[in-house]
Amino acid sequence: MTASPTPARARSSASLEPGWAEEVRALARRRDAVLLAHNYQLPEIQDVADHTGDSLALSRIAAESDASTIVFCGVHFMAETAKILSPDKTVLIPDAAAGCSLADSITVDQLRAWKAEHPGAVVVSYVNTTAAVKAETDVCCTSSNAVEVVASIPEEKEVLFLPDQFLGAHVRRVLQRENMHVWAGECHVHAGINGATLTAQAEANPDAELFVHPECGCATSALYLAGTGAVPADRVKILSTGGMLDAARTSNAKSVLVATEVGMLHQLRRAAPDIDFRAVNDRASCRYMKMITPEKLLRALREGRDEVRVDPELAARGRAAVQRMIEIGQPGGGE
């Protein structure tokens, strides 16, 4: 598990020159760029962006934007998704080395070998995957519509679900689908938010609601707490990041325990400032997300680096998998 996000915030903010945000916006206007920031980014990156959200929602916003350039403050697969949906636009990421442990948990060669073991199976890929994996996918899904996507597949068809084992287990549990095979991948940050920590926090805060991301290792424990009555069932919510924001805006709770990457707390506190939002694990910080700093954002805008490119044929196949998901139902939150 990575270190607490607090030092990273202090380092990035301490070296900022006055007026850096104004310079970012001026450079973006000059480059005809739209600035996108994922919910897990540093607060100052979120605050300077034109749009903040999950990766799929941001990619769709970018596709609808009139801007010729997309600057995606997130991890690499997210910028790839934006390029897939906006093939004629320039896509920049402030640090090309910002990867993702979940997307990297399955390679395209591994997927092809898995498909060969299950001929005729329908491949369902979470949007948190590389462009090459999306190109080998029948239909994509998000954390908020994964159940709906898998339910749309004829029951006699085998399903290969990838790459997140916790989201896959959640879908299989809800649908009780025995012919659904789940890849054993995980996000290292979400996997580290475990059931023991969640249970201890819930016991210490008996009046708090629980917002739990389905990628978390504690999602099963959250449902167990609800099932046993240890926590009232209506206080346990398994939600995508977009779903968390929607729930925050309508919640009457005084406090909420949040099980996801700690960057999400910034948007939740902005959405519902009267609620006390606290991380279930305050060390759940993604070092890849935090690689995008104000200095790197300025560099990307000044120098036009790093540009993200996706092979046009791969992009077309990946775009078809995303489009099939959208045709099944409104995808809502991406992660």
PDB file of C-alpha atoms in Angstrom, residues 12 26 53 77 81 99 177 216 234 303 316 320 332-333:
ATOM      1  CA  SER A  12       2.892  19.658  -5.024  1.00  0.00           C
ATOM      2  CA  ALA A  26      -4.554  30.663 -20.497  1.00  0.00           C
ATOM      3  CA  GLY A  53     -15.417  12.850 -12.944  1.00  0.00           C
ATOM      4  CA  PHE A  77      -5.781   3.727 -20.024  1.00  0.00           C
ATOM      5  CA  THR A  81     -10.232   5.646 -23.862  1.00  0.00           C
ATOM      6  CA  GLY A  99      -0.116   3.486 -15.260  1.00  0.00           C
ATOM      7  CA  ARG A 177     -24.587 -16.914 -12.678  1.00  0.00           C
ATOM      8  CA  CYS A 216     -12.770  -2.904  -2.898  1.00  0.00           C
ATOM      9  CA  ASP A 234     -30.166   1.059   4.000  1.00  0.00           C
ATOM     10  CA  GLU A 303       5.258  21.660 -24.804  1.00  0.00           C
ATOM     11  CA  ALA A 316     -12.286   1.090 -33.985  1.00  0.00           C
ATOM     12  CA  ALA A 320     -17.432  -0.875 -30.913  1.00  0.00           C
ATOM     13  CA  GLY A 332     -23.682   6.068 -15.624  1.00  0.00           C
ATOM     14  CA  GLY A 333     -20.450   6.266 -13.621  1.00  0.00           C
TER      15      GLY A 333
END
